[in-house]
PDB file of C-alpha atoms in Angstrom:
ATOM      1  CA  MET X   1     191.550 106.813 237.040  1.00 81.00           C
ATOM      2  CA  SER X   2     190.747 108.585 233.790  1.00 94.00           C
ATOM      3  CA  ASN X   3     188.354 111.093 232.261  1.00 98.00           C
ATOM      4  CA  LEU X   4     186.248 110.529 229.154  1.00 98.00           C
ATOM      5  CA  PHE X   5     185.431 113.308 226.716  1.00 98.00           C
ATOM      6  CA  LEU X   6     183.288 113.515 223.608  1.00 98.00           C
ATOM      7  CA  VAL X   7     184.108 116.164 221.029  1.00 98.00           C
ATOM      8  CA  GLU X   8     181.974 117.211 218.082  1.00 98.00           C
ATOM      9  CA  HIS X   9     184.110 118.635 215.271  1.00 98.00           C
ATOM     10  CA  PHE X  10     182.404 121.128 212.952  1.00 98.00           C
ATOM     11  CA  ILE X  11     184.704 121.311 209.928  1.00 98.00           C
ATOM     12  CA  LYS X  12     185.344 124.802 208.527  1.00 98.00           C
ATOM     13  CA  ASP X  13     188.341 124.048 206.266  1.00 98.00           C
ATOM     14  CA  ARG X  14     187.631 120.857 204.316  1.00 97.00           C
ATOM     15  CA  ALA X  15     190.895 120.870 202.389  1.00 97.00           C
ATOM     16  CA  GLY X  16     192.886 121.346 205.592  1.00 97.00           C
ATOM     17  CA  TRP X  17     190.881 118.654 207.384  1.00 97.00           C
ATOM     18  CA  ASP X  18     191.489 116.158 204.582  1.00 96.00           C
ATOM     19  CA  LYS X  19     195.208 117.038 204.608  1.00 96.00           C
ATOM     20  CA  PHE X  20     195.284 116.525 208.381  1.00 96.00           C
ATOM     21  CA  PHE X  21     193.848 113.004 208.010  1.00 94.00           C
ATOM     22  CA  ALA X  22     196.103 112.188 205.055  1.00 95.00           C
ATOM     23  CA  GLU X  23     199.154 113.015 207.188  1.00 95.00           C
ATOM     24  CA  PHE X  24     197.743 110.954 210.047  1.00 93.00           C
ATOM     25  CA  PHE X  25     197.282 107.922 207.793  1.00 93.00           C
ATOM     26  CA  GLU X  26     200.742 108.439 206.318  1.00 96.00           C
ATOM     27  CA  LEU X  27     202.140 108.175 209.844  1.00 96.00           C
ATOM     28  CA  LEU X  28     200.192 104.997 210.648  1.00 96.00           C
ATOM     29  CA  GLY X  29     200.798 103.553 207.189  1.00 96.00           C
ATOM     30  CA  ASP X  30     204.551 103.283 207.638  1.00 96.00           C
ATOM     31  CA  LYS X  31     205.533  99.639 207.094  1.00 94.00           C
ATOM     32  CA  ASP X  32     207.357  99.528 210.424  1.00 96.00           C
ATOM     33  CA  MET X  33     204.482 101.010 212.443  1.00 97.00           C
ATOM     34  CA  THR X  34     203.101  98.856 215.248  1.00 97.00           C
ATOM     35  CA  ILE X  35     200.318  99.398 217.747  1.00 98.00           C
ATOM     36  CA  ASP X  36     202.793  99.903 220.588  1.00 98.00           C
ATOM     37  CA  LYS X  37     204.824 102.447 218.619  1.00 98.00           C
ATOM     38  CA  ALA X  38     201.655 104.305 217.699  1.00 98.00           C
ATOM     39  CA  MET X  39     200.378 104.377 221.291  1.00 98.00           C
ATOM     40  CA  VAL X  40     203.390 106.340 222.565  1.00 97.00           C
ATOM     41  CA  HIS X  41     203.653 108.743 219.626  1.00 96.00           C
ATOM     42  CA  PRO X  42     203.805 112.351 220.899  1.00 96.00           C
ATOM     43  CA  VAL X  43     200.918 113.421 218.652  1.00 95.00           C
ATOM     44  CA  TRP X  44     198.472 112.047 221.254  1.00 97.00           C
ATOM     45  CA  GLY X  45     199.828 114.153 224.118  1.00 96.00           C
ATOM     46  CA  GLY X  46     199.358 111.236 226.521  1.00 97.00           C
ATOM     47  CA  ASN X  47     195.656 110.948 225.626  1.00 98.00           C
ATOM     48  CA  GLU X  48     193.853 108.043 223.932  1.00 98.00           C
ATOM     49  CA  CYS X  49     191.374 108.198 221.075  1.00 98.00           C
ATOM     50  CA  LEU X  50     188.743 105.461 221.410  1.00 98.00           C
ATOM     51  CA  ALA X  51     186.548 106.201 218.388  1.00 97.00           C
ATOM     52  CA  SER X  52     186.580 108.592 215.431  1.00 97.00           C
ATOM     53  CA  LEU X  53     183.269 108.770 213.550  1.00 97.00           C
ATOM     54  CA  SER X  54     182.905 110.668 210.287  1.00 96.00           C
ATOM     55  CA  GLY X  55     179.810 112.121 208.696  1.00 97.00           C
ATOM     56  CA  GLY X  56     181.407 111.514 205.279  1.00 95.00           C
ATOM     57  CA  SER X  57     183.220 113.569 202.662  1.00 94.00           C
ATOM     58  CA  ASP X  58     180.160 115.717 201.968  1.00 94.00           C
ATOM     59  CA  SER X  59     179.529 116.500 205.647  1.00 96.00           C
ATOM     60  CA  ASP X  60     181.061 119.120 207.936  1.00 97.00           C
ATOM     61  CA  PHE X  61     180.587 116.852 210.971  1.00 98.00           C
ATOM     62  CA  HIS X  62     182.926 114.467 212.789  1.00 98.00           C
ATOM     63  CA  VAL X  63     182.781 113.159 216.377  1.00 98.00           C
ATOM     64  CA  CYS X  64     185.414 111.505 218.579  1.00 98.00           C
ATOM     65  CA  ILE X  65     185.580 109.898 222.004  1.00 98.00           C
ATOM     66  CA  TRP X  66     188.766 110.340 224.044  1.00 98.00           C
ATOM     67  CA  LYS X  67     190.131 108.832 227.231  1.00 98.00           C
ATOM     68  CA  CYS X  68     192.488 111.096 229.176  1.00 98.00           C
ATOM     69  CA  PRO X  69     194.460 110.953 232.438  1.00 98.00           C
ATOM     70  CA  SER X  70     192.552 112.126 235.509  1.00 97.00           C
ATOM     71  CA  THR X  71     194.721 115.255 235.585  1.00 97.00           C
ATOM     72  CA  VAL X  72     193.210 116.411 232.272  1.00 98.00           C
ATOM     73  CA  ASP X  73     190.118 118.498 233.008  1.00 98.00           C
ATOM     74  CA  MET X  74     187.748 120.050 230.473  1.00 97.00           C
ATOM     75  CA  ALA X  75     189.867 123.183 229.974  1.00 98.00           C
ATOM     76  CA  ALA X  76     193.027 121.137 229.423  1.00 98.00           C
ATOM     77  CA  PHE X  77     191.267 118.800 227.001  1.00 98.00           C
ATOM     78  CA  GLN X  78     189.836 121.731 225.034  1.00 98.00           C
ATOM     79  CA  THR X  79     193.333 123.207 224.713  1.00 98.00           C
ATOM     80  CA  PHE X  80     194.688 119.847 223.556  1.00 98.00           C
ATOM     81  CA  ILE X  81     191.962 119.128 220.992  1.00 98.00           C
ATOM     82  CA  ASP X  82     192.104 122.635 219.521  1.00 98.00           C
ATOM     83  CA  GLY X  83     195.835 122.205 218.980  1.00 97.00           C
ATOM     84  CA  PHE X  84     195.445 118.639 217.703  1.00 97.00           C
ATOM     85  CA  THR X  85     192.970 119.651 214.978  1.00 97.00           C
ATOM     86  CA  GLN X  86     195.136 122.625 213.894  1.00 97.00           C
ATOM     87  CA  GLY X  87     192.310 125.107 213.404  1.00 97.00           C
ATOM     88  CA  TYR X  88     190.564 123.119 210.666  1.00 98.00           C
ATOM     89  CA  CYS X  89     187.360 122.816 212.694  1.00 98.00           C
ATOM     90  CA  THR X  90     185.426 124.237 215.621  1.00 98.00           C
ATOM     91  CA  ASN X  91     185.484 121.788 218.533  1.00 98.00           C
ATOM     92  CA  LYS X  92     182.585 121.449 220.976  1.00 98.00           C
ATOM     93  CA  SER X  93     183.716 119.265 223.877  1.00 98.00           C
ATOM     94  CA  TYR X  94     181.725 117.520 226.600  1.00 98.00           C
ATOM     95  CA  ALA X  95     182.709 115.483 229.642  1.00 98.00           C
ATOM     96  CA  ILE X  96     181.070 112.050 229.567  1.00 98.00           C
ATOM     97  CA  ASP X  97     179.407 111.555 232.946  1.00 97.00           C
ATOM     98  CA  ALA X  98     178.182 108.030 232.213  1.00 94.00           C
ATOM     99  CA  GLY X  99     177.645 105.852 229.196  1.00 96.00           C
ATOM    100  CA  MET X 100     176.290 102.620 227.787  1.00 97.00           C
ATOM    101  CA  GLY X 101     178.092 100.696 225.048  1.00 97.00           C
ATOM    102  CA  LEU X 102     181.571 102.087 225.782  1.00 97.00           C
ATOM    103  CA  GLN X 103     183.088  99.056 227.464  1.00 95.00           C
ATOM    104  CA  ARG X 104     184.698  97.508 224.361  1.00 96.00           C
ATOM    105  CA  LEU X 105     186.296 100.733 223.140  1.00 97.00           C
ATOM    106  CA  THR X 106     190.060 100.769 223.717  1.00 97.00           C
ATOM    107  CA  PHE X 107     192.978 102.757 222.323  1.00 98.00           C
ATOM    108  CA  ARG X 108     194.750  99.583 221.171  1.00 97.00           C
ATOM    109  CA  GLU X 109     191.738  98.402 219.206  1.00 96.00           C
ATOM    110  CA  TYR X 110     191.222 101.836 217.667  1.00 96.00           C
ATOM    111  CA  LEU X 111     194.857 101.883 216.535  1.00 96.00           C
ATOM    112  CA  ARG X 112     194.706  98.302 215.257  1.00 95.00           C
ATOM    113  CA  GLU X 113     191.809  99.242 213.016  1.00 94.00           C
ATOM    114  CA  ALA X 114     193.416 102.534 211.944  1.00 94.00           C
ATOM    115  CA  ILE X 115     196.765 100.885 211.119  1.00 95.00           C
ATOM    116  CA  ASN X 116     195.096  98.134 209.114  1.00 93.00           C
ATOM    117  CA  LEU X 117     193.178 100.754 207.151  1.00 91.00           C
ATOM    118  CA  ALA X 118     196.253 102.959 206.633  1.00 93.00           C
ATOM    119  CA  GLN X 119     198.317  99.986 205.454  1.00 94.00           C
ATOM    120  CA  GLY X 120     195.738  98.939 202.873  1.00 92.00           C
ATOM    121  CA  ARG X 121     194.094  96.002 204.629  1.00 89.00           C
ATOM    122  CA  GLY X 122     190.742  97.732 205.028  1.00 84.00           C
ATOM    123  CA  THR X 123     188.439  97.659 208.040  1.00 82.00           C
ATOM    124  CA  VAL X 124     185.596  95.418 209.111  1.00 83.00           C
ATOM    125  CA  GLY X 125     183.574  98.526 210.035  1.00 87.00           C
ATOM    126  CA  PHE X 126     180.299  98.365 211.915  1.00 92.00           C
ATOM    127  CA  ARG X 127     178.773  94.900 211.648  1.00 93.00           C
ATOM    128  CA  ASP X 128     175.635  94.963 213.799  1.00 95.00           C
ATOM    129  CA  ALA X 129     173.296  96.779 211.405  1.00 95.00           C
ATOM    130  CA  ASP X 130     173.011  98.276 207.924  1.00 94.00           C
ATOM    131  CA  ALA X 131     173.434 101.912 209.008  1.00 96.00           C
ATOM    132  CA  LEU X 132     174.617 103.899 212.027  1.00 97.00           C
ATOM    133  CA  TRP X 133     173.430 107.370 213.010  1.00 98.00           C
ATOM    134  CA  TYR X 134     174.712 109.813 215.617  1.00 98.00           C
ATOM    135  CA  VAL X 135     172.248 112.101 217.377  1.00 98.00           C
ATOM    136  CA  HIS X 136     172.911 114.877 219.873  1.00 98.00           C
ATOM    137  CA  HIS X 137     170.017 115.443 222.266  1.00 98.00           C
ATOM    138  CA  HIS X 138     169.917 118.932 223.782  1.00 98.00           C
ATOM    139  CA  ILE X 139     167.406 118.564 226.608  1.00 97.00           C
ATOM    140  CA  THR X 140     164.941 121.452 226.741  1.00 97.00           C
ATOM    141  CA  ASP X 141     162.366 119.996 229.146  1.00 96.00           C
ATOM    142  CA  GLN X 142     164.049 118.045 231.943  1.00 95.00           C
ATOM    143  CA  GLU X 143     160.793 116.885 233.499  1.00 94.00           C
ATOM    144  CA  ALA X 144     159.480 115.543 230.196  1.00 95.00           C
ATOM    145  CA  TRP X 145     162.857 113.897 229.471  1.00 94.00           C
ATOM    146  CA  ASN X 146     162.848 112.202 232.870  1.00 91.00           C
ATOM    147  CA  GLU X 147     159.291 110.995 232.519  1.00 90.00           C
ATOM    148  CA  ASN X 148     158.719 110.311 228.830  1.00 87.00           C
ATOM    149  CA  THR X 149     162.158 109.618 227.328  1.00 91.00           C
ATOM    150  CA  ALA X 150     164.669 108.295 229.864  1.00 89.00           C
ATOM    151  CA  GLY X 151     161.903 107.252 232.222  1.00 89.00           C
ATOM    152  CA  ALA X 152     160.122 105.286 229.498  1.00 90.00           C
ATOM    153  CA  MET X 153     163.343 103.476 228.581  1.00 92.00           C
ATOM    154  CA  ILE X 154     163.951 102.546 232.220  1.00 92.00           C
ATOM    155  CA  ALA X 155     160.356 101.548 232.882  1.00 93.00           C
ATOM    156  CA  GLY X 156     160.249  99.413 229.748  1.00 95.00           C
ATOM    157  CA  GLY X 157     163.731  97.951 230.149  1.00 95.00           C
ATOM    158  CA  SER X 158     163.275  97.016 233.786  1.00 95.00           C
ATOM    159  CA  LYS X 159     160.424  94.676 232.836  1.00 96.00           C
ATOM    160  CA  LEU X 160     162.382  92.791 230.166  1.00 97.00           C
ATOM    161  CA  ALA X 161     163.886  89.383 230.866  1.00 97.00           C
ATOM    162  CA  THR X 162     166.965  89.671 228.632  1.00 97.00           C
ATOM    163  CA  PRO X 163     169.204  92.495 227.316  1.00 97.00           C
ATOM    164  CA  SER X 164     168.458  91.623 223.687  1.00 97.00           C
ATOM    165  CA  GLU X 165     164.846  92.607 224.220  1.00 97.00           C
ATOM    166  CA  MET X 166     165.955  96.224 224.785  1.00 97.00           C
ATOM    167  CA  GLN X 167     166.104  96.731 221.015  1.00 97.00           C
ATOM    168  CA  GLY X 168     162.359  96.127 220.890  1.00 96.00           C
ATOM    169  CA  LEU X 169     161.769  99.440 222.689  1.00 96.00           C
ATOM    170  CA  PHE X 170     162.616 101.288 219.455  1.00 97.00           C
ATOM    171  CA  GLU X 171     160.504 101.647 216.345  1.00 96.00           C
ATOM    172  CA  GLU X 172     160.833  98.757 213.903  1.00 96.00           C
ATOM    173  CA  GLY X 173     164.116  98.824 212.013  1.00 97.00           C
ATOM    174  CA  TYR X 174     165.859 101.056 214.588  1.00 97.00           C
ATOM    175  CA  GLY X 175     167.911 100.279 217.676  1.00 97.00           C
ATOM    176  CA  GLY X 176     170.558 101.413 220.160  1.00 97.00           C
ATOM    177  CA  ALA X 177     174.346 101.113 219.946  1.00 98.00           C
ATOM    178  CA  MET X 178     175.660 103.740 222.402  1.00 98.00           C
ATOM    179  CA  THR X 179     174.431 106.326 224.894  1.00 97.00           C
ATOM    180  CA  CYS X 180     176.482 108.989 226.684  1.00 97.00           C
ATOM    181  CA  PHE X 181     175.234 111.499 229.250  1.00 96.00           C
ATOM    182  CA  LEU X 182     176.968 114.859 228.838  1.00 97.00           C
ATOM    183  CA  GLY X 183     176.126 116.988 231.847  1.00 94.00           C
ATOM    184  CA  GLU X 184     172.717 118.351 232.800  1.00 91.00           C
ATOM    185  CA  LYS X 185     171.332 119.344 229.406  1.00 96.00           C
ATOM    186  CA  ASP X 186     172.907 117.086 226.779  1.00 97.00           C
ATOM    187  CA  ALA X 187     173.190 113.458 225.749  1.00 97.00           C
ATOM    188  CA  MET X 188     174.314 111.583 222.652  1.00 98.00           C
ATOM    189  CA  CYS X 189     173.225 108.313 221.136  1.00 98.00           C
ATOM    190  CA  LEU X 190     174.313 106.068 218.321  1.00 98.00           C
ATOM    191  CA  TRP X 191     171.293 104.459 216.663  1.00 98.00           C
ATOM    192  CA  THR X 192     171.079 101.700 214.125  1.00 97.00           C
ATOM    193  CA  ALA X 193     168.726 102.316 211.232  1.00 97.00           C
ATOM    194  CA  PRO X 194     167.572 100.863 207.906  1.00 96.00           C
ATOM    195  CA  LYS X 195     170.180 101.214 205.149  1.00 94.00           C
ATOM    196  CA  ASP X 196     168.024 103.537 203.040  1.00 94.00           C
ATOM    197  CA  ALA X 197     166.863 105.806 205.897  1.00 95.00           C
ATOM    198  CA  ILE X 198     167.333 109.490 205.084  1.00 96.00           C
ATOM    199  CA  GLN X 199     167.935 112.265 207.610  1.00 96.00           C
ATOM    200  CA  GLU X 200     164.359 113.524 207.635  1.00 96.00           C
ATOM    201  CA  GLU X 201     162.991 110.031 208.321  1.00 96.00           C
ATOM    202  CA  TYR X 202     165.515 109.304 211.038  1.00 97.00           C
ATOM    203  CA  LYS X 203     164.969 112.671 212.746  1.00 97.00           C
ATOM    204  CA  ALA X 204     161.216 112.064 212.770  1.00 97.00           C
ATOM    205  CA  VAL X 205     161.784 108.726 214.522  1.00 97.00           C
ATOM    206  CA  VAL X 206     164.060 110.328 217.127  1.00 97.00           C
ATOM    207  CA  ASP X 207     161.661 113.235 217.663  1.00 97.00           C
ATOM    208  CA  ARG X 208     158.861 110.771 218.370  1.00 96.00           C
ATOM    209  CA  PHE X 209     161.160 108.936 220.779  1.00 95.00           C
ATOM    210  CA  THR X 210     162.093 112.055 222.777  1.00 95.00           C
ATOM    211  CA  LYS X 211     158.517 113.418 222.720  1.00 92.00           C
ATOM    212  CA  ALA X 212     159.478 117.126 222.445  1.00 91.00           C
ATOM    213  CA  ALA X 213     161.779 116.901 225.484  1.00 96.00           C
ATOM    214  CA  ALA X 214     164.915 117.669 223.440  1.00 97.00           C
ATOM    215  CA  ILE X 215     166.242 119.289 220.296  1.00 98.00           C
ATOM    216  CA  ASN X 216     167.717 116.443 218.240  1.00 98.00           C
ATOM    217  CA  SER X 217     170.602 116.949 215.788  1.00 98.00           C
ATOM    218  CA  PRO X 218     171.255 113.803 213.687  1.00 98.00           C
ATOM    219  CA  HIS X 219     174.226 112.856 211.510  1.00 97.00           C
ATOM    220  CA  ARG X 220     174.674 109.701 209.462  1.00 97.00           C
ATOM    221  CA  ILE X 221     178.016 107.965 210.116  1.00 97.00           C
ATOM    222  CA  GLU X 222     180.130 106.921 207.136  1.00 94.00           C
ATOM    223  CA  PRO X 223     181.848 103.608 208.082  1.00 90.00           C
ATOM    224  CA  SER X 224     184.583 103.782 205.413  1.00 87.00           C
ATOM    225  CA  MET X 225     185.902 107.029 206.950  1.00 91.00           C
ATOM    226  CA  SER X 226     185.520 106.086 210.633  1.00 93.00           C
ATOM    227  CA  GLY X 227     187.662 104.311 213.218  1.00 93.00           C
ATOM    228  CA  GLY X 228     186.684 102.209 216.222  1.00 93.00           C
ATOM    229  CA  LEU X 229     183.445 100.965 214.672  1.00 92.00           C
ATOM    230  CA  ALA X 230     184.370  97.296 215.024  1.00 91.00           C
ATOM    231  CA  ASN X 231     184.180  97.682 218.806  1.00 93.00           C
ATOM    232  CA  ILE X 232     180.820  99.454 218.901  1.00 96.00           C
ATOM    233  CA  SER X 233     178.386  96.730 219.882  1.00 96.00           C
ATOM    234  CA  CYS X 234     174.592  96.814 220.007  1.00 98.00           C
ATOM    235  CA  ASP X 235     174.731  93.863 222.390  1.00 98.00           C
ATOM    236  CA  GLN X 236     177.082  95.718 224.763  1.00 97.00           C
ATOM    237  CA  TRP X 237     174.734  98.717 224.751  1.00 98.00           C
ATOM    238  CA  ALA X 238     171.766  96.413 225.444  1.00 98.00           C
ATOM    239  CA  GLN X 239     173.559  94.716 228.342  1.00 97.00           C
ATOM    240  CA  ASP X 240     174.559  98.050 229.882  1.00 97.00           C
ATOM    241  CA  MET X 241     171.158  99.698 229.411  1.00 96.00           C
ATOM    242  CA  HIS X 242     169.260  96.640 230.660  1.00 97.00           C
ATOM    243  CA  ALA X 243     171.359  96.507 233.837  1.00 96.00           C
ATOM    244  CA  PHE X 244     170.999 100.259 234.316  1.00 94.00           C
ATOM    245  CA  ALA X 245     167.226 100.166 233.825  1.00 95.00           C
ATOM    246  CA  LYS X 246     166.800  97.418 236.402  1.00 95.00           C
ATOM    247  CA  ALA X 247     169.083  99.184 238.899  1.00 94.00           C
ATOM    248  CA  GLU X 248     167.322 102.543 238.465  1.00 90.00           C
ATOM    249  CA  ALA X 249     163.882 100.970 238.756  1.00 85.00           C
ATOM    250  CA  LYS X 250     164.928  99.190 241.956  1.00 82.00           C
ATOM    251  CA  THR X 251     166.372 102.399 243.401  1.00 77.00           C
ATOM    252  CA  ALA X 252     163.189 104.297 242.605  1.00 65.00           C
ATOM    253  CA  SER X 253     161.102 101.540 244.189  1.00 63.00           C
ATOM    254  CA  ASP X 254     163.272 101.506 247.319  1.00 65.00           C
ATOM    255  CA  VAL X 255     163.043 105.276 247.696  1.00 56.00           C
ATOM    256  CA  GLN X 256     159.276 105.201 247.303  1.00 55.00           C
ATOM    257  CA  ALA X 257     159.035 102.463 249.901  1.00 56.00           C
ATOM    258  CA  THR X 258     161.140 104.338 252.467  1.00 54.00           C
ATOM    259  CA  GLU X 259     160.259 107.968 251.771  1.00 57.00           C
ATOM    260  CA  GLY X 260     157.190 107.838 249.592  1.00 50.00           C
ATOM    261  CA  VAL X 261     158.916 109.998 246.966  1.00 46.00           C
ATOM    262  CA  SER X 262     161.334 109.085 244.167  1.00 41.00           C
ATOM    263  CA  GLU X 263     164.135 111.204 242.711  1.00 44.00           C
ATOM    264  CA  PRO X 264     163.802 112.257 239.050  1.00 41.00           C
ATOM    265  CA  ILE X 265     165.453 109.695 236.806  1.00 39.00           C
ATOM    266  CA  PHE X 266     168.558 110.902 234.954  1.00 39.00           C
ATOM    267  CA  SER X 267     168.490 114.328 236.559  1.00 36.00           C
ATOM    268  CA  GLN X 268     171.972 115.618 237.147  1.00 34.00           C
TER     269      GLN X 268
END
């Protein structure tokens, strides 16, 4: 058993943060470094980084996904991540209750990509679309979220014949790559977007999608400064969300048939 955590890093010392990453890449760039050596390095504290997504050199935002032993609770993870980042940023951590598009993320694959990058072989990056955006949804109206946002995705997805059709539920040019549910009031998504989309345009699309049910905070992801992107798959997200939509719709239908009332979708 293991616990998954998402942490949003808000960088407050850019020079220190860049130094921190330079030292990290120096470690992985050693000519004798292997994936197995890297996995057991004490810097990880027994935890596993699955993805490290940067907002770019001109951004104060970075986000990571971690897999930890079941004995590591939120307080223990917060202590670990604060020590790991050495005071260069403020860390806002969340337990991941459930997610779509996480299945292909592994510590080995993250390290393979990071070692290749550190040793000068580059990275394949994110290949499924021209641009990738992160958005944090802070849910302000649970009923509206259940009905108009999550509920609309489930209602629409449950009627589709194939997972690939899930991408058609977004506005043209946009799509889904990952979703994580972070307790009662928060969620995160990775969206694909047109290459030339700017923050204001993307936020307007997301705001229309959530229909005033959440406060949406978007950040463009810079592939050249990120790790784990090669294993983020729009198809995996579509498979997971399609299966979830059909299961939730069936559950709601069964409850209505037996009790005449259905539970709110996605309520925690």
